[in-house]
Amino acid sequence: MTSQVPTEVMPDGGTRRLSAILGSQSLALLLVLFVLVAFFSLMRPDAFPRIANILNMATDASILLVLAVGGTYVILTGGIDLSINGVLVFSGVIAAQAMVWTGGDNPPTLLVGLVFAMLAGAAWGAVNGFLIAKARIPALIVTLGTMGMSLGSALLITRGIDISDVPDSLVVGIGSGRLMGVPVLVIVTAVIVIAGGLVLAYTRFGRYTYAVGSSPEACRRASINVAGHLLKVYLLAGVLSGVAGYLSLARFATTTLSGHTTDNLQVIAGIVIGGTSLFGGSGGMFGTVVGIIIPVVLLNGFVVLGLPPFWQQVAVGAVLIGAVYFDQLRRRLRDR
Amino acid sequence: MSTAPLVAFSGISKTFGGVHAVENVSLDLNPGEVLGLLGHNGAGKSTLIKILSGVYPPDAGEIRLSGSPVNIRSTRDAKALGIETIYQNLALSENLDSVANLFLGREITNRFGFMDDEAMEEAARTSLDRMKLRLPSLSKLVASLSGGQRQAVAIARAVHFNARVLIMDEPTAALGPEETAKVGALIRELASQGIGIILISHDIHDVFDLADRLAVMRHGKVVGTTRTADVSKDEVLAMIIAGTLPAGMARRDH
């Protein structure tokens, strides 16, 4: 007796790699971005499509993108990290303080700042990860708590007054520095985004991130350490928030204690617009990049057109809801 | 019997808080045999299977694999011995494709630490071909596969890493007639390659057409075992419900 198992043609595996990076929704989203860019360029060809303006937009998106790389991993596991803006500010304060204590205005001082920023971020990430993965407290609650704790700690340390004693070489070299015409902030961000995207698409760490968000039980059956992986993912988000805090310090030459209050929500909105599901397991880095860039383009476009920039918040809200609606439609079609 | 059975339980007992979940059970599974393990909920079949798959240690008794006694203390031990279990919920990762599920936790990586998708896909293809198993597309997400195809992915994952014993918990309970036939064909194919398969069910209809032999459990004991060809469904039902043996059947098969 021969087996009557379904026989259909199997397509060659070459398309797998591409679809791992892109996704069906990402392509539709890319189209939205193109339409927006085309629209603003047609309306103000003298202002919007200029190199200077594009680099401005890239710089505006850079710090959010660094946060969004970690946020994408977190949301893919089915979690959420609301604490990233608090951790960003806290890490910036620690870095600034460390550089003040170290003194000097030279590369070693800047390195001390970076290391302290990353350590501060890692510490909060470890707290988040431990409470979520080991103590099994919902991520929403844990990170809401640590958001307040990290921001409050930053205010305690500084007594509520911004530290503006930031080394000039940090501000000039990284914050507003350029390498062959491209802002250093943009280059650093690009490196982080590309590395984060490659790890997500092509390594076991990335695969387990999807797997944990998809079915923790399947992971346990496959001998994957689910709690350990969650811990690492929140640690990564913390470290990247630390890096973002350092970049913010470089860009604004101050700790901007009250300047990042909605960063977490902007980042989550961008990730979700980019097609990463809040239920975990599906999405990707390419979508996140587009999802973060669309609100930035909208804001810039409205300003260039002379419209009240407050329209951006309205538009982004609508795009967010629309994106989730289409995601659900797509899922319903897929699952039939 | 000339050769040693693939799996031989002898005198296996397990109690939970004074209740005999499994009491002095002796049962054989031969290579290439499909054994239906039947009984009501709480009859002890799940406990017996969990002892074999390393979830519980037995209180007494011995398990022999191809004649040599084995000590299975964890699910990892069981897997290392080639004993794979497919639970009813399959435990697949919906958002990953078939290949990713097949290799979940055992991904092939190159020397830079990147996953080698081509190697995994090729290995998956080879393995599926060997099982005469076809999936619509290996790069399709499991979420978009039918129940029978998911079952096939779960089976492929279990068998790919050299399973000798395959335990399946109600493999066709959630499937329509057509898919049930496909999964049935796959089970027969695997058995023909020498894998011993235990199908657990509380419903005689799920296993009657698939199993070479049936073992019925009741109140933690084996009521009896019989070749499927030698009995009617009604006779097996009587064994499950009342514990009564068909006329002329021995109380134990050895």
Coordinates of C-alpha atoms in Angstrom, one line a residue, chain B residues 29-243:
Chain B
L29 CA 5.8 -3.7 21.5
N30 CA 7.6 -5.3 18.6
P31 CA 9.6 -3.6 15.9
G32 CA 7.3 -2.5 13.0
E33 CA 4.2 -3.0 15.1
V34 CA 1.4 -0.6 15.6
L35 CA -0.1 -1.2 19.1
G36 CA -3.3 0.5 20.1
L37 CA -3.4 1.2 23.8
L38 CA -7.0 1.6 24.8
G39 CA -8.9 2.4 28.0
H40 CA -11.1 5.0 29.6
N41 CA -9.7 8.2 31.0
G42 CA -8.0 7.2 34.2
A43 CA -7.4 3.6 33.1
G44 CA -3.7 4.1 33.4
K45 CA -2.7 4.3 29.8
S46 CA -1.3 7.8 30.0
T47 CA 0.7 7.1 33.1
L48 CA 2.2 4.0 31.5
I49 CA 3.2 6.0 28.5
K50 CA 4.6 8.8 30.6
I51 CA 6.8 6.2 32.4
L52 CA 8.1 5.1 29.0
S53 CA 8.7 8.7 27.8
G54 CA 10.5 9.7 31.0
V55 CA 8.0 11.9 32.6
Y56 CA 7.5 9.7 35.7
P57 CA 9.8 7.1 37.1
P58 CA 8.1 3.7 37.8
D59 CA 7.8 2.6 41.5
A60 CA 8.5 -1.0 40.4
G61 CA 9.1 -3.0 37.4
E62 CA 11.5 -3.0 34.5
I63 CA 11.6 -1.7 30.9
R64 CA 13.7 -3.4 28.3
L65 CA 14.6 -2.0 25.0
S66 CA 15.5 -4.6 22.4
G67 CA 16.3 -6.9 25.2
S68 CA 18.5 -4.7 27.4
P69 CA 17.2 -3.1 30.6
V70 CA 17.0 0.7 30.4
N71 CA 16.7 3.3 33.1
I72 CA 14.7 6.2 31.8
R73 CA 14.8 9.1 34.3
S74 CA 13.9 12.1 32.1
T75 CA 12.3 13.0 28.8
R76 CA 15.8 13.7 27.6
D77 CA 16.9 10.1 28.4
A78 CA 13.9 8.8 26.5
K79 CA 14.7 10.9 23.5
A80 CA 18.3 9.8 23.6
L81 CA 17.1 6.2 23.5
G82 CA 14.9 7.0 20.4
I83 CA 11.6 7.2 22.3
E84 CA 9.6 10.1 20.9
T85 CA 6.2 11.2 22.1
I86 CA 3.7 13.3 20.1
Y87 CA 1.1 14.8 22.4
Q88 CA -2.4 15.6 21.3
N89 CA -1.8 19.3 21.0
L90 CA 1.3 18.6 18.9
A91 CA 3.3 21.5 20.4
L92 CA 4.2 23.1 17.1
S93 CA 5.3 26.7 16.7
E94 CA 2.5 28.2 14.5
N95 CA 4.5 31.2 13.3
L96 CA 7.4 29.1 12.1
D97 CA 7.5 27.1 8.9
S98 CA 7.7 23.3 8.7
V99 CA 11.5 23.2 8.5
A100 CA 12.0 25.5 11.5
N101 CA 9.6 23.3 13.5
L102 CA 11.4 20.1 12.4
F103 CA 14.7 21.5 13.7
L104 CA 13.4 23.6 16.6
G105 CA 16.1 23.4 19.3
R106 CA 18.4 21.4 17.1
E107 CA 19.1 23.9 14.3
I108 CA 22.0 23.4 12.0
T109 CA 24.4 26.4 12.1
N110 CA 27.4 27.2 10.0
R111 CA 30.7 28.1 11.5
F112 CA 29.7 31.8 11.9
G113 CA 26.8 30.9 14.1
F114 CA 24.2 31.6 11.4
M115 CA 21.5 29.1 10.7
D116 CA 22.1 27.0 7.6
D117 CA 18.5 27.1 6.1
E118 CA 19.5 25.3 3.0
A119 CA 21.1 22.4 4.9
M120 CA 18.1 22.1 7.2
E121 CA 15.7 22.2 4.2
E122 CA 17.6 19.6 2.4
A123 CA 17.8 17.3 5.4
A124 CA 14.1 17.8 6.0
R125 CA 13.3 17.0 2.4
T126 CA 15.4 13.8 2.5
S127 CA 13.8 12.8 5.7
L128 CA 10.3 13.5 4.4
D129 CA 11.0 11.6 1.2
R130 CA 12.2 8.6 3.2
M131 CA 8.8 8.7 5.0
K132 CA 7.1 9.1 1.7
L133 CA 5.7 12.2 3.2
R134 CA 4.9 15.4 1.3
L135 CA 3.9 18.8 2.6
P136 CA 2.5 21.5 0.3
S137 CA 5.5 23.7 0.9
L138 CA 8.3 23.4 3.5
S139 CA 8.5 27.2 3.8
K140 CA 4.8 27.6 4.6
L141 CA 3.9 28.6 8.2
V142 CA 2.5 25.9 10.3
A143 CA -0.5 28.1 11.0
S144 CA -1.6 27.8 7.5
L145 CA -1.4 23.9 7.4
S146 CA -4.3 21.6 7.9
G147 CA -4.7 19.4 10.9
G148 CA -3.3 16.3 9.0
Q149 CA -0.3 18.3 7.7
R150 CA 0.5 19.5 11.2
Q151 CA 0.3 16.0 12.4
A152 CA 2.7 15.1 9.6
V153 CA 5.1 17.8 10.7
A154 CA 5.0 16.6 14.3
I155 CA 5.6 13.1 13.2
A156 CA 8.4 14.1 10.9
R157 CA 10.0 16.0 13.8
A158 CA 9.8 13.0 16.0
V159 CA 11.1 10.6 13.5
H160 CA 13.8 12.7 11.9
F161 CA 16.1 12.3 14.8
N162 CA 16.2 8.5 14.6
A163 CA 13.2 7.5 16.6
R164 CA 12.7 3.8 17.2
V165 CA 9.6 4.1 19.3
L166 CA 6.9 6.6 18.5
I167 CA 4.1 7.3 21.0
M168 CA 1.1 9.1 19.7
D169 CA -1.7 10.4 21.9
E170 CA -5.0 10.3 20.0
P171 CA -3.3 11.2 16.6
T172 CA -6.5 11.3 14.6
A173 CA -9.1 12.4 17.1
A174 CA -9.3 15.9 15.7
L175 CA -9.1 15.0 12.1
G176 CA -11.7 14.5 9.3
P177 CA -12.0 11.2 7.5
E178 CA -9.8 12.1 4.6
E179 CA -7.0 13.4 6.8
T180 CA -7.3 10.5 9.2
A181 CA -6.7 8.2 6.2
K182 CA -3.5 10.2 5.3
V183 CA -2.2 10.1 8.8
G184 CA -3.0 6.4 8.9
A185 CA -1.1 5.8 5.7
L186 CA 1.9 7.6 7.2
I187 CA 1.7 5.5 10.4
R188 CA 1.7 2.3 8.3
E189 CA 4.7 3.6 6.3
L190 CA 6.7 4.3 9.4
A191 CA 5.8 0.9 10.9
S192 CA 7.0 -0.8 7.7
Q193 CA 10.4 0.8 8.3
G194 CA 10.6 -0.9 11.6
I195 CA 9.5 1.8 14.0
G196 CA 7.3 0.6 16.9
I197 CA 4.3 2.8 17.3
I198 CA 2.0 3.1 20.3
L199 CA -1.3 4.8 19.6
I200 CA -3.2 5.9 22.7
S201 CA -6.9 6.4 22.6
H202 CA -10.1 6.1 24.6
D203 CA -12.0 5.6 21.4
I204 CA -11.8 2.2 19.7
H205 CA -12.8 3.7 16.3
D206 CA -9.6 5.8 16.2
V207 CA -7.3 2.9 16.3
F208 CA -9.2 -0.2 15.2
D209 CA -8.2 0.2 11.5
L210 CA -4.7 1.2 12.2
A211 CA -3.4 -1.1 15.0
D212 CA -1.9 -4.6 14.5
R213 CA -2.6 -5.4 18.1
L214 CA -4.7 -3.9 20.8
A215 CA -4.0 -3.7 24.5
V216 CA -6.8 -2.7 26.8
M217 CA -6.2 -1.2 30.2
R218 CA -8.7 -0.8 33.0
H219 CA -8.2 0.4 36.6
G220 CA -4.4 0.5 36.1
K221 CA -4.2 -3.1 34.8
V222 CA -4.0 -4.7 31.4
V223 CA -7.3 -6.5 30.8
G224 CA -5.8 -8.3 27.8
T225 CA -4.1 -7.9 24.5
T226 CA -5.3 -9.3 21.2
R227 CA -4.5 -9.1 17.5
T228 CA -6.9 -6.7 15.9
A229 CA -7.8 -9.2 13.3
D230 CA -9.0 -11.7 15.9
V231 CA -11.7 -9.5 17.5
S232 CA -14.7 -7.4 16.7
K233 CA -15.2 -3.8 17.9
D234 CA -17.9 -4.9 20.2
E235 CA -15.6 -7.4 21.9
V236 CA -13.0 -4.7 22.4
L237 CA -15.7 -2.4 23.8
A238 CA -16.6 -5.0 26.3
M239 CA -13.0 -5.2 27.4
I240 CA -12.8 -1.4 27.8
I241 CA -16.1 -1.0 29.6
A242 CA -16.6 -4.1 31.6
G243 CA -13.1 -5.7 31.5

